[in-house]
PDB file of C-alpha atoms and ligand atoms in Angstrom:
ATOM      1  CA  MET A   1       1.574 -26.792  13.372  1.00 46.00           C
ATOM      2  CA  SER A   2       0.581 -23.166  12.453  1.00 52.00           C
ATOM      3  CA  ILE A   3       0.901 -21.983   9.297  1.00 51.00           C
ATOM      4  CA  ALA A   4       4.094 -19.813   9.791  1.00 50.00           C
ATOM      5  CA  GLN A   5       5.531 -23.408  10.891  1.00 46.00           C
ATOM      6  CA  SER A   6       4.890 -25.172   7.825  1.00 45.00           C
ATOM      7  CA  PHE A   7       6.751 -22.637   6.123  1.00 43.00           C
ATOM      8  CA  LEU A   8       9.424 -23.149   8.312  1.00 43.00           C
ATOM      9  CA  ASN A   9       9.295 -26.679   7.061  1.00 40.00           C
ATOM     10  CA  ASN A  10       8.744 -26.732   3.901  1.00 46.00           C
ATOM     11  CA  ASP A  11      11.607 -23.562   2.673  1.00 61.00           C
ATOM     12  CA  LYS A  12       8.717 -21.587   0.791  1.00 81.00           C
ATOM     13  CA  ARG A  13       9.450 -19.127   3.096  1.00 92.00           C
ATOM     14  CA  ASP A  14       8.113 -15.716   0.424  1.00 95.00           C
ATOM     15  CA  ILE A  15       4.890 -14.271   0.140  1.00 96.00           C
ATOM     16  CA  ASP A  16       4.638 -14.626  -4.065  1.00 96.00           C
ATOM     17  CA  GLY A  17       3.481 -10.529  -3.757  1.00 97.00           C
ATOM     18  CA  LYS A  18       2.768 -11.420  -7.487  1.00 97.00           C
ATOM     19  CA  GLU A  19       0.638 -14.462  -7.223  1.00 97.00           C
ATOM     20  CA  ALA A  20      -1.896 -12.506  -4.104  1.00 97.00           C
ATOM     21  CA  ALA A  21      -2.341  -9.434  -6.484  1.00 98.00           C
ATOM     22  CA  ARG A  22      -3.497 -11.533  -9.309  1.00 98.00           C
ATOM     23  CA  GLU A  23      -6.146 -13.379  -7.493  1.00 97.00           C
ATOM     24  CA  ILE A  24      -7.413 -10.920  -6.173  1.00 98.00           C
ATOM     25  CA  ILE A  25      -7.635  -9.301  -9.585  1.00 98.00           C
ATOM     26  CA  ASP A  26      -9.198 -12.274 -10.701  1.00 98.00           C
ATOM     27  CA  VAL A  27     -12.105 -11.514  -7.954  1.00 98.00           C
ATOM     28  CA  ILE A  28     -12.697  -7.545  -8.968  1.00 98.00           C
ATOM     29  CA  LYS A  29     -13.204  -9.191 -12.702  1.00 98.00           C
ATOM     30  CA  SER A  30     -16.031 -10.933 -11.794  1.00 98.00           C
ATOM     31  CA  ARG A  31     -17.483  -9.064  -8.990  1.00 98.00           C
ATOM     32  CA  LYS A  32     -17.729  -6.132 -11.961  1.00 98.00           C
ATOM     33  CA  GLN A  33     -19.540  -7.905 -14.280  1.00 98.00           C
ATOM     34  CA  SER A  34     -20.866  -8.877 -11.302  1.00 98.00           C
ATOM     35  CA  GLU A  35     -22.604  -5.414 -10.446  1.00 98.00           C
ATOM     36  CA  ASN A  36     -22.404  -5.035 -13.795  1.00 98.00           C
ATOM     37  CA  VAL A  37     -20.237  -1.300 -12.713  1.00 98.00           C
ATOM     38  CA  GLN A  38     -17.900   0.910 -15.041  1.00 98.00           C
ATOM     39  CA  PRO A  39     -15.957   2.332 -12.359  1.00 98.00           C
ATOM     40  CA  GLY A  40     -13.769   4.572 -13.912  1.00 98.00           C
ATOM     41  CA  LEU A  41      -9.860   5.838 -12.771  1.00 98.00           C
ATOM     42  CA  ALA A  42      -8.065   9.305 -12.671  1.00 98.00           C
ATOM     43  CA  VAL A  43      -5.145   9.009 -12.058  1.00 98.00           C
ATOM     44  CA  ILE A  44      -2.934  13.064 -12.068  1.00 98.00           C
ATOM     45  CA  LEU A  45       0.771  13.109 -12.222  1.00 98.00           C
ATOM     46  CA  VAL A  46       3.164  16.105 -11.434  1.00 98.00           C
ATOM     47  CA  GLY A  47       6.320  16.364 -13.061  1.00 98.00           C
ATOM     48  CA  GLU A  48       8.230  13.345 -13.950  1.00 95.00           C
ATOM     49  CA  ASP A  49       9.595  11.394 -11.298  1.00 95.00           C
ATOM     50  CA  PRO A  50      10.748   8.532 -13.243  1.00 94.00           C
ATOM     51  CA  ALA A  51       9.870   5.687  -9.879  1.00 93.00           C
ATOM     52  CA  SER A  52       6.596   7.790  -9.978  1.00 96.00           C
ATOM     53  CA  SER A  53       6.385   7.909 -13.661  1.00 97.00           C
ATOM     54  CA  VAL A  54       6.439   4.079 -13.320  1.00 96.00           C
ATOM     55  CA  TYR A  55       4.729   3.036 -11.090  1.00 96.00           C
ATOM     56  CA  VAL A  56       1.493   6.217 -12.528  1.00 97.00           C
ATOM     57  CA  ARG A  57       1.749   4.294 -15.261  1.00 97.00           C
ATOM     58  CA  ASN A  58       0.717   0.748 -13.812  1.00 97.00           C
ATOM     59  CA  LYS A  59      -1.701   1.344 -12.393  1.00 97.00           C
ATOM     60  CA  SER A  60      -3.630   2.989 -15.500  1.00 97.00           C
ATOM     61  CA  ASN A  61      -2.816   0.163 -17.141  1.00 97.00           C
ATOM     62  CA  ARG A  62      -3.648  -2.053 -14.257  1.00 98.00           C
ATOM     63  CA  ALA A  63      -7.320  -0.010 -14.206  1.00 98.00           C
ATOM     64  CA  GLU A  64      -7.333  -0.633 -18.033  1.00 98.00           C
ATOM     65  CA  GLU A  65      -7.171  -4.713 -18.035  1.00 97.00           C
ATOM     66  CA  CYS A  66      -9.613  -5.168 -15.382  1.00 98.00           C
ATOM     67  CA  GLY A  67     -12.351  -3.191 -17.809  1.00 98.00           C
ATOM     68  CA  PHE A  68     -12.221  -0.040 -15.652  1.00 98.00           C
ATOM     69  CA  LEU A  69     -12.457   3.284 -17.569  1.00 98.00           C
ATOM     70  CA  SER A  70      -8.464   4.507 -17.227  1.00 98.00           C
ATOM     71  CA  ARG A  71      -7.132   8.780 -17.198  1.00 98.00           C
ATOM     72  CA  GLN A  72      -3.742  10.076 -16.585  1.00 98.00           C
ATOM     73  CA  TYR A  73      -3.252  12.893 -16.637  1.00 98.00           C
ATOM     74  CA  ASN A  74       0.820  14.125 -16.883  1.00 98.00           C
ATOM     75  CA  LEU A  75       1.062  17.830 -15.825  1.00 98.00           C
ATOM     76  CA  HIS A  76       3.881  20.148 -16.541  1.00 98.00           C
ATOM     77  CA  GLU A  77       6.368  19.996 -12.836  1.00 98.00           C
ATOM     78  CA  ASP A  78       5.177  23.639 -12.211  1.00 98.00           C
ATOM     79  CA  THR A  79       1.823  22.957 -12.328  1.00 98.00           C
ATOM     80  CA  SER A  80       0.620  25.310  -9.741  1.00 98.00           C
ATOM     81  CA  GLU A  81      -1.151  24.300  -7.267  1.00 98.00           C
ATOM     82  CA  SER A  82      -4.243  25.796  -8.249  1.00 98.00           C
ATOM     83  CA  GLU A  83      -4.792  24.441 -11.775  1.00 98.00           C
ATOM     84  CA  VAL A  84      -4.398  21.223  -9.651  1.00 98.00           C
ATOM     85  CA  LEU A  85      -7.090  21.472  -7.638  1.00 98.00           C
ATOM     86  CA  GLU A  86      -9.394  22.869 -10.360  1.00 98.00           C
ATOM     87  CA  LEU A  87      -9.056  19.607 -11.885  1.00 98.00           C
ATOM     88  CA  ILE A  88      -9.918  17.665  -9.259  1.00 98.00           C
ATOM     89  CA  GLU A  89     -12.635  19.490  -8.398  1.00 98.00           C
ATOM     90  CA  SER A  90     -14.251  18.706 -11.435  1.00 98.00           C
ATOM     91  CA  LEU A  91     -12.795  15.664 -11.677  1.00 99.00           C
ATOM     92  CA  ASN A  92     -15.598  15.463  -7.974  1.00 98.00           C
ATOM     93  CA  LYS A  93     -17.926  15.582 -11.029  1.00 98.00           C
ATOM     94  CA  ASP A  94     -17.611  13.978 -13.389  1.00 98.00           C
ATOM     95  CA  ASN A  95     -19.888  11.134 -13.589  1.00 98.00           C
ATOM     96  CA  ASP A  96     -18.156   8.887 -15.187  1.00 98.00           C
ATOM     97  CA  ILE A  97     -15.138   9.074 -12.346  1.00 98.00           C
ATOM     98  CA  ASP A  98     -14.693   6.558  -9.261  1.00 98.00           C
ATOM     99  CA  GLY A  99     -11.357   7.100  -8.089  1.00 98.00           C
ATOM    100  CA  ILE A 100      -9.714   9.842  -7.896  1.00 98.00           C
ATOM    101  CA  LEU A 101      -5.465   9.032  -7.750  1.00 98.00           C
ATOM    102  CA  VAL A 102      -2.494  12.472  -7.421  1.00 98.00           C
ATOM    103  CA  GLN A 103       0.241  10.417  -7.205  1.00 98.00           C
ATOM    104  CA  LEU A 104       3.229  11.802  -4.405  1.00 97.00           C
ATOM    105  CA  PRO A 105       5.891  13.536  -3.524  1.00 96.00           C
ATOM    106  CA  LEU A 106       4.623  16.322  -5.340  1.00 98.00           C
ATOM    107  CA  PRO A 107       6.417  19.221  -6.731  1.00 98.00           C
ATOM    108  CA  ASP A 108       7.509  21.787  -4.256  1.00 98.00           C
ATOM    109  CA  GLN A 109       5.143  24.535  -4.955  1.00 98.00           C
ATOM    110  CA  ILE A 110       2.063  22.387  -4.675  1.00 98.00           C
ATOM    111  CA  ASP A 111       0.844  21.240  -0.641  1.00 98.00           C
ATOM    112  CA  PRO A 112       0.044  17.599  -0.516  1.00 98.00           C
ATOM    113  CA  HIS A 113      -2.372  17.435   2.169  1.00 97.00           C
ATOM    114  CA  LYS A 114      -4.301  20.604   0.227  1.00 98.00           C
ATOM    115  CA  VAL A 115      -4.753  18.922  -2.510  1.00 98.00           C
ATOM    116  CA  ILE A 116      -5.545  15.344  -0.627  1.00 98.00           C
ATOM    117  CA  GLN A 117      -8.076  16.888   0.757  1.00 98.00           C
ATOM    118  CA  SER A 118      -9.546  17.856  -2.194  1.00 98.00           C
ATOM    119  CA  ILE A 119     -10.032  15.152  -3.330  1.00 99.00           C
ATOM    120  CA  ALA A 120     -14.638  13.427  -2.409  1.00 98.00           C
ATOM    121  CA  PRO A 121     -14.442  11.511   0.401  1.00 98.00           C
ATOM    122  CA  GLU A 122     -16.175   9.024  -1.477  1.00 98.00           C
ATOM    123  CA  LYS A 123     -13.539   9.217  -4.706  1.00 98.00           C
ATOM    124  CA  ASP A 124     -10.538   9.488  -2.471  1.00 98.00           C
ATOM    125  CA  VAL A 125      -9.153   5.585  -2.920  1.00 98.00           C
ATOM    126  CA  ASP A 126      -6.197   6.440  -1.682  1.00 98.00           C
ATOM    127  CA  GLY A 127      -7.629   6.803   1.359  1.00 98.00           C
ATOM    128  CA  PHE A 128      -5.664   9.062   2.632  1.00 98.00           C
ATOM    129  CA  HIS A 129      -8.246  11.318   3.589  1.00 98.00           C
ATOM    130  CA  TYR A 130      -8.981  12.647   6.709  1.00 98.00           C
ATOM    131  CA  LEU A 131     -12.265  10.971   6.632  1.00 98.00           C
ATOM    132  CA  ASN A 132     -11.468   7.441   5.707  1.00 98.00           C
ATOM    133  CA  ALA A 133      -8.243   7.975   7.385  1.00 98.00           C
ATOM    134  CA  GLY A 134     -10.664   8.625  10.590  1.00 98.00           C
ATOM    135  CA  ARG A 135     -13.051   6.127   9.867  1.00 98.00           C
ATOM    136  CA  LEU A 136     -10.214   3.789   9.999  1.00 98.00           C
ATOM    137  CA  MET A 137      -8.765   5.534  12.989  1.00 96.00           C
ATOM    138  CA  THR A 138     -12.429   4.494  15.332  1.00 96.00           C
ATOM    139  CA  GLY A 139     -12.669   1.425  13.940  1.00 93.00           C
ATOM    140  CA  ASP A 140     -15.654   2.321  11.333  1.00 93.00           C
ATOM    141  CA  ILE A 141     -14.105   0.814   8.301  1.00 91.00           C
ATOM    142  CA  GLU A 142     -17.582  -0.376   6.312  1.00 91.00           C
ATOM    143  CA  ASP A 143     -17.669   2.435   4.510  1.00 88.00           C
ATOM    144  CA  ALA A 144     -14.553   4.227   4.146  1.00 96.00           C
ATOM    145  CA  LEU A 145     -11.984   3.632   1.246  1.00 98.00           C
ATOM    146  CA  LEU A 146      -8.330   2.106   3.073  1.00 98.00           C
ATOM    147  CA  PRO A 147      -4.704   2.982   2.067  1.00 98.00           C
ATOM    148  CA  CYS A 148      -3.465   0.340  -0.485  1.00 98.00           C
ATOM    149  CA  THR A 149      -0.196  -0.341   0.952  1.00 98.00           C
ATOM    150  CA  PRO A 150      -1.008  -1.490   4.202  1.00 98.00           C
ATOM    151  CA  THR A 151      -4.252  -3.304   3.472  1.00 98.00           C
ATOM    152  CA  GLY A 152      -2.509  -5.846   0.791  1.00 98.00           C
ATOM    153  CA  SER A 153       0.330  -5.925   3.509  1.00 98.00           C
ATOM    154  CA  LEU A 154      -2.638  -6.981   5.759  1.00 98.00           C
ATOM    155  CA  TYR A 155      -3.796  -9.332   3.184  1.00 98.00           C
ATOM    156  CA  LEU A 156      -0.272 -11.186   2.920  1.00 98.00           C
ATOM    157  CA  ILE A 157       0.460 -11.548   6.511  1.00 98.00           C
ATOM    158  CA  LYS A 158      -2.708 -13.089   6.275  1.00 98.00           C
ATOM    159  CA  LYS A 159      -1.616 -15.794   3.399  1.00 96.00           C
ATOM    160  CA  ALA A 160       0.625 -16.680   5.847  1.00 97.00           C
ATOM    161  CA  LEU A 161      -0.230 -17.140   9.280  1.00 97.00           C
ATOM    162  CA  GLY A 162      -4.026 -17.456   9.127  1.00 97.00           C
ATOM    163  CA  GLU A 163      -7.293 -14.985   8.910  1.00 98.00           C
ATOM    164  CA  ASN A 164      -6.682 -15.133  12.766  1.00 98.00           C
ATOM    165  CA  LEU A 165      -4.181 -12.865  13.946  1.00 98.00           C
ATOM    166  CA  THR A 166      -5.693 -11.708  17.473  1.00 98.00           C
ATOM    167  CA  GLY A 167      -2.683 -10.678  19.850  1.00 98.00           C
ATOM    168  CA  LYS A 168       0.591 -11.285  17.637  1.00 98.00           C
ATOM    169  CA  HIS A 169       2.313  -8.498  18.887  1.00 98.00           C
ATOM    170  CA  ALA A 170       3.571  -6.778  15.015  1.00 99.00           C
ATOM    171  CA  VAL A 171       6.159  -4.223  15.122  1.00 99.00           C
ATOM    172  CA  VAL A 172       5.869  -1.503  12.515  1.00 99.00           C
ATOM    173  CA  ILE A 173       9.004   0.661  11.511  1.00 98.00           C
ATOM    174  CA  GLY A 174       8.040   4.126   9.976  1.00 98.00           C
ATOM    175  CA  ARG A 175       5.385   6.252  10.963  1.00 98.00           C
ATOM    176  CA  SER A 176       4.184   7.479   7.432  1.00 97.00           C
ATOM    177  CA  ASN A 177       0.210   8.168   7.123  1.00 96.00           C
ATOM    178  CA  ILE A 178       1.045   6.619   4.004  1.00 96.00           C
ATOM    179  CA  VAL A 179       1.867   3.337   5.509  1.00 98.00           C
ATOM    180  CA  GLY A 180       2.956   3.393   8.919  1.00 98.00           C
ATOM    181  CA  LYS A 181       0.391   4.766  10.508  1.00 98.00           C
ATOM    182  CA  PRO A 182      -3.043   3.188   9.187  1.00 98.00           C
ATOM    183  CA  MET A 183      -0.820  -0.494   9.274  1.00 98.00           C
ATOM    184  CA  ALA A 184      -1.021   0.548  12.772  1.00 98.00           C
ATOM    185  CA  SER A 185      -4.402   0.663  12.980  1.00 98.00           C
ATOM    186  CA  LEU A 186      -5.413  -1.727  11.024  1.00 98.00           C
ATOM    187  CA  LEU A 187      -3.232  -4.679  12.806  1.00 98.00           C
ATOM    188  CA  LEU A 188      -4.589  -3.579  15.681  1.00 98.00           C
ATOM    189  CA  LYS A 189      -8.120  -4.219  14.253  1.00 97.00           C
ATOM    190  CA  GLU A 190      -7.333  -7.515  14.265  1.00 98.00           C
ATOM    191  CA  ASN A 191      -6.152  -7.762  18.052  1.00 98.00           C
ATOM    192  CA  CYS A 192      -2.683  -7.352  17.063  1.00 98.00           C
ATOM    193  CA  THR A 193      -0.525  -5.691  20.187  1.00 98.00           C
ATOM    194  CA  VAL A 194       0.915  -2.740  18.187  1.00 98.00           C
ATOM    195  CA  THR A 195       4.325  -1.437  18.414  1.00 98.00           C
ATOM    196  CA  ILE A 196       5.883   1.108  15.985  1.00 98.00           C
ATOM    197  CA  ILE A 197       9.443   1.744  15.839  1.00 98.00           C
ATOM    198  CA  HIS A 198      10.557   5.106  14.470  1.00 98.00           C
ATOM    199  CA  SER A 199      13.728   7.411  13.719  1.00 97.00           C
ATOM    200  CA  ARG A 200      13.756   8.507  17.069  1.00 98.00           C
ATOM    201  CA  THR A 201      12.779   4.816  19.209  1.00 98.00           C
ATOM    202  CA  GLU A 202      15.410   4.213  21.694  1.00 98.00           C
ATOM    203  CA  ARG A 203      16.922   0.091  20.347  1.00 98.00           C
ATOM    204  CA  PRO A 204      14.734  -0.314  17.699  1.00 98.00           C
ATOM    205  CA  GLU A 205      16.646  -4.216  17.415  1.00 98.00           C
ATOM    206  CA  GLU A 206      15.268  -4.606  20.860  1.00 98.00           C
ATOM    207  CA  LEU A 207      11.683  -4.252  20.138  1.00 98.00           C
ATOM    208  CA  CYS A 208      11.686  -5.709  16.414  1.00 98.00           C
ATOM    209  CA  ARG A 209      13.202  -8.705  18.578  1.00 98.00           C
ATOM    210  CA  GLN A 210       9.996  -9.467  20.044  1.00 98.00           C
ATOM    211  CA  ALA A 211       7.795  -9.534  17.453  1.00 98.00           C
ATOM    212  CA  ASP A 212       5.809 -12.361  15.200  1.00 98.00           C
ATOM    213  CA  ILE A 213       4.866  -9.953  12.744  1.00 99.00           C
ATOM    214  CA  VAL A 214       7.561  -7.105  11.144  1.00 99.00           C
ATOM    215  CA  VAL A 215       6.347  -4.233   8.973  1.00 99.00           C
ATOM    216  CA  ALA A 216       9.540  -2.433   7.602  1.00 98.00           C
ATOM    217  CA  ALA A 217       8.632   0.704   5.428  1.00 98.00           C
ATOM    218  CA  VAL A 218      11.147   3.483   5.948  1.00 98.00           C
ATOM    219  CA  GLY A 219      12.494   3.723   3.490  1.00 97.00           C
ATOM    220  CA  ILE A 220      16.068   2.587   4.255  1.00 98.00           C
ATOM    221  CA  PRO A 221      17.853   0.301   1.920  1.00 97.00           C
ATOM    222  CA  GLU A 222      18.160  -3.214   4.194  1.00 98.00           C
ATOM    223  CA  LEU A 223      18.116  -1.380   7.665  1.00 98.00           C
ATOM    224  CA  VAL A 224      16.780  -5.031   9.144  1.00 98.00           C
ATOM    225  CA  THR A 225      19.180  -7.014  10.007  1.00 98.00           C
ATOM    226  CA  GLU A 226      19.906 -10.674  11.008  1.00 98.00           C
ATOM    227  CA  GLU A 227      19.319  -9.855  14.206  1.00 98.00           C
ATOM    228  CA  TRP A 228      16.349  -7.190  14.941  1.00 98.00           C
ATOM    229  CA  ILE A 229      14.457 -10.415  13.725  1.00 98.00           C
ATOM    230  CA  LYS A 230      12.912 -13.934  16.147  1.00 98.00           C
ATOM    231  CA  PRO A 231      13.187 -16.956  14.445  1.00 98.00           C
ATOM    232  CA  GLY A 232      10.032 -17.050  13.091  1.00 97.00           C
ATOM    233  CA  ALA A 233       8.115 -13.870  12.644  1.00 98.00           C
ATOM    234  CA  VAL A 234       6.753 -13.297   9.524  1.00 98.00           C
ATOM    235  CA  VAL A 235       8.001  -9.903   7.632  1.00 98.00           C
ATOM    236  CA  ILE A 236       6.324  -8.019   5.158  1.00 98.00           C
ATOM    237  CA  ASP A 237       9.014  -5.559   3.132  1.00 98.00           C
ATOM    238  CA  VAL A 238       7.637  -2.242   2.334  1.00 98.00           C
ATOM    239  CA  GLY A 239      11.194  -1.102   1.283  1.00 97.00           C
ATOM    240  CA  ILE A 240      11.320   0.178  -2.915  1.00 96.00           C
ATOM    241  CA  ASN A 241      14.625   1.446  -2.161  1.00 96.00           C
ATOM    242  CA  ARG A 242      17.173   2.005  -4.946  1.00 94.00           C
ATOM    243  CA  ILE A 243      20.437   1.353  -4.370  1.00 94.00           C
ATOM    244  CA  THR A 244      23.548   1.503  -6.393  1.00 93.00           C
ATOM    245  CA  THR A 245      26.292  -2.101  -6.337  1.00 90.00           C
ATOM    246  CA  LYS A 246      30.077  -1.461  -6.864  1.00 90.00           C
ATOM    247  CA  ASP A 247      30.798  -2.402 -10.437  1.00 92.00           C
ATOM    248  CA  GLY A 248      28.402   0.721 -10.725  1.00 93.00           C
ATOM    249  CA  SER A 249      24.574  -0.932 -11.748  1.00 94.00           C
ATOM    250  CA  SER A 250      21.615  -0.084  -9.753  1.00 93.00           C
ATOM    251  CA  ARG A 251      19.594  -2.440  -8.579  1.00 93.00           C
ATOM    252  CA  LEU A 252      16.467  -2.817  -6.429  1.00 95.00           C
ATOM    253  CA  VAL A 253      16.126  -3.736  -2.321  1.00 97.00           C
ATOM    254  CA  GLY A 254      13.874  -3.800   0.482  1.00 98.00           C
ATOM    255  CA  ASP A 255      14.070  -1.644   3.819  1.00 98.00           C
ATOM    256  CA  VAL A 256      14.847  -5.760   4.930  1.00 98.00           C
ATOM    257  CA  ASN A 257      18.491  -7.375   4.905  1.00 98.00           C
ATOM    258  CA  TYR A 258      16.623 -10.313   2.766  1.00 97.00           C
ATOM    259  CA  ALA A 259      19.872 -12.683   2.190  1.00 97.00           C
ATOM    260  CA  GLU A 260      20.211 -12.181   6.025  1.00 97.00           C
ATOM    261  CA  VAL A 261      16.769 -12.640   7.198  1.00 98.00           C
ATOM    262  CA  TYR A 262      15.011 -15.156   4.798  1.00 97.00           C
ATOM    263  CA  PRO A 263      16.906 -18.302   6.921  1.00 95.00           C
ATOM    264  CA  LYS A 264      15.560 -16.991  10.576  1.00 96.00           C
ATOM    265  CA  ALA A 265      11.949 -15.766   9.387  1.00 97.00           C
ATOM    266  CA  ALA A 266       8.970 -17.960   8.992  1.00 97.00           C
ATOM    267  CA  ALA A 267       7.467 -15.554   5.679  1.00 97.00           C
ATOM    268  CA  ILE A 268       9.205 -12.623   4.575  1.00 98.00           C
ATOM    269  CA  SER A 269       7.444 -10.701   1.448  1.00 97.00           C
ATOM    270  CA  PRO A 270      10.827 -10.160  -1.415  1.00 97.00           C
ATOM    271  CA  VAL A 271      11.307  -7.694  -3.128  1.00 97.00           C
ATOM    272  CA  PRO A 272      10.512  -6.655  -6.017  1.00 96.00           C
ATOM    273  CA  GLY A 273       7.523  -9.436  -6.331  1.00 96.00           C
ATOM    274  CA  GLY A 274       5.809  -8.989  -2.410  1.00 97.00           C
ATOM    275  CA  VAL A 275       4.192  -5.958  -1.813  1.00 98.00           C
ATOM    276  CA  GLY A 276       4.629  -4.222  -5.084  1.00 97.00           C
ATOM    277  CA  PRO A 277       1.811  -5.438  -7.252  1.00 97.00           C
ATOM    278  CA  MET A 278      -0.306  -5.454  -4.171  1.00 98.00           C
ATOM    279  CA  THR A 279      -0.651  -1.699  -3.735  1.00 98.00           C
ATOM    280  CA  ILE A 280      -2.158  -1.997  -7.006  1.00 98.00           C
ATOM    281  CA  SER A 281      -4.222  -4.644  -6.623  1.00 98.00           C
ATOM    282  CA  MET A 282      -5.954  -3.133  -3.717  1.00 98.00           C
ATOM    283  CA  LEU A 283      -6.386  -0.117  -5.242  1.00 98.00           C
ATOM    284  CA  MET A 284      -8.324  -1.326  -8.302  1.00 98.00           C
ATOM    285  CA  GLN A 285     -10.905  -2.945  -5.767  1.00 98.00           C
ATOM    286  CA  ASN A 286     -10.721  -0.152  -3.998  1.00 98.00           C
ATOM    287  CA  THR A 287     -11.881   1.875  -7.146  1.00 98.00           C
ATOM    288  CA  LEU A 288     -15.264  -1.196  -7.489  1.00 98.00           C
ATOM    289  CA  ASP A 289     -15.453   0.000  -3.827  1.00 98.00           C
ATOM    290  CA  ALA A 290     -16.689   2.688  -4.335  1.00 98.00           C
ATOM    291  CA  ALA A 291     -18.526   2.359  -7.851  1.00 98.00           C
ATOM    292  CA  ILE A 292     -21.179  -0.340  -6.222  1.00 98.00           C
ATOM    293  CA  ARG A 293     -21.188   2.263  -3.299  1.00 97.00           C
ATOM    294  CA  LYS A 294     -22.001   5.077  -5.929  1.00 97.00           C
ATOM    295  CA  LYS A 295     -25.237   2.648  -7.117  1.00 96.00           C
ATOM    296  CA  ASN A 296     -26.277   0.831  -4.457  1.00 95.00           C
ATOM    297  CA  HIS A 297     -27.102   5.515  -3.128  1.00 89.00           C
ATOM    298  CA  ASN A 298     -28.457   5.636  -6.594  1.00 76.00           C
TER     299      ASN A 298
HETATM  300  N1  GUN B   1       3.627   7.169  -3.500  1.00 80.35           N
HETATM  301  C1  GUN B   1       3.831   6.588  -2.548  1.00 80.35           C
HETATM  302  N2  GUN B   1       3.284   5.199  -2.467  1.00 80.35           N
HETATM  303  C2  GUN B   1       2.083   6.366  -2.766  1.00 80.35           C
HETATM  304  C3  GUN B   1       0.321   5.688  -2.512  1.00 80.35           C
HETATM  305  O1  GUN B   1       0.277   4.814  -2.325  1.00 80.35           O
HETATM  306  N3  GUN B   1      -1.047   6.247  -3.676  1.00 80.35           N
HETATM  307  C4  GUN B   1      -0.081   7.791  -3.709  1.00 80.35           C
HETATM  308  N4  GUN B   1      -1.311   8.746  -4.324  1.00 80.35           N
HETATM  309  N5  GUN B   1       1.445   8.257  -3.995  1.00 80.35           N
HETATM  310  C5  GUN B   1       1.906   6.991  -3.122  1.00 80.35           C
END
């Protein structure tokens, strides 16, 4: 019996992202001690988008909890592109800082590509720089910093299915540079057969119904309904969408209709409490890895 089937039988289908994220943080704390490094993380927020402010605060707090040096830069909404580039340039040279993260999206006057490419690749803990993206794409992942949400999602998939994903059909919904494309590359590296579904895909539900693994990262509330899912599939929901309900209150939902899909899936990551906490743990892991690599190269 596969691990996925055992999920079906004992009816514990939620993949607990909070617990997995905590597991990773515990390992990070002990590796930090045994490697005797002092990782430093700089997080930059431009503007006051409420959701981004919460994410950034959570990242800084978790860095502190791990015993890292944690610096948060809250820049005004009107900050110019050159001011952001200057700050990054100084952080690139700052020996106390191992990881630099600029929270996206950025205000219109700032070109996100220019900003991301200005981060030194060895400090690019988001894994968005061309060098890190290229390393992932070509399978040279030993030296790469990998994007946090896809690596966290892969960790959860392996929690449900075990380490060996060879031959599984994985369907990734969404083709963003932050999640969809790197997720597809990671799954390919795991010997999955990978299909990417996007806004122009014809009959997406038919393709998705063939999947052993579904990763939904498209930002459309509850797009994936029961008809999209093959019985026994493992479903990872990356979406975090705030919707307003009929009574006027608001709540968070994923890209998957959880209530419909839960009975059909072998395992499903809930929103909240699934992928979200994993993204932050993987960011801490990248920051620690960057600090250890710096120590070993000096
Ligand atoms: N905005 C949404 N997700 C992310 C992420 O993973 N990194 C950054 N920097 N911004 C984001």
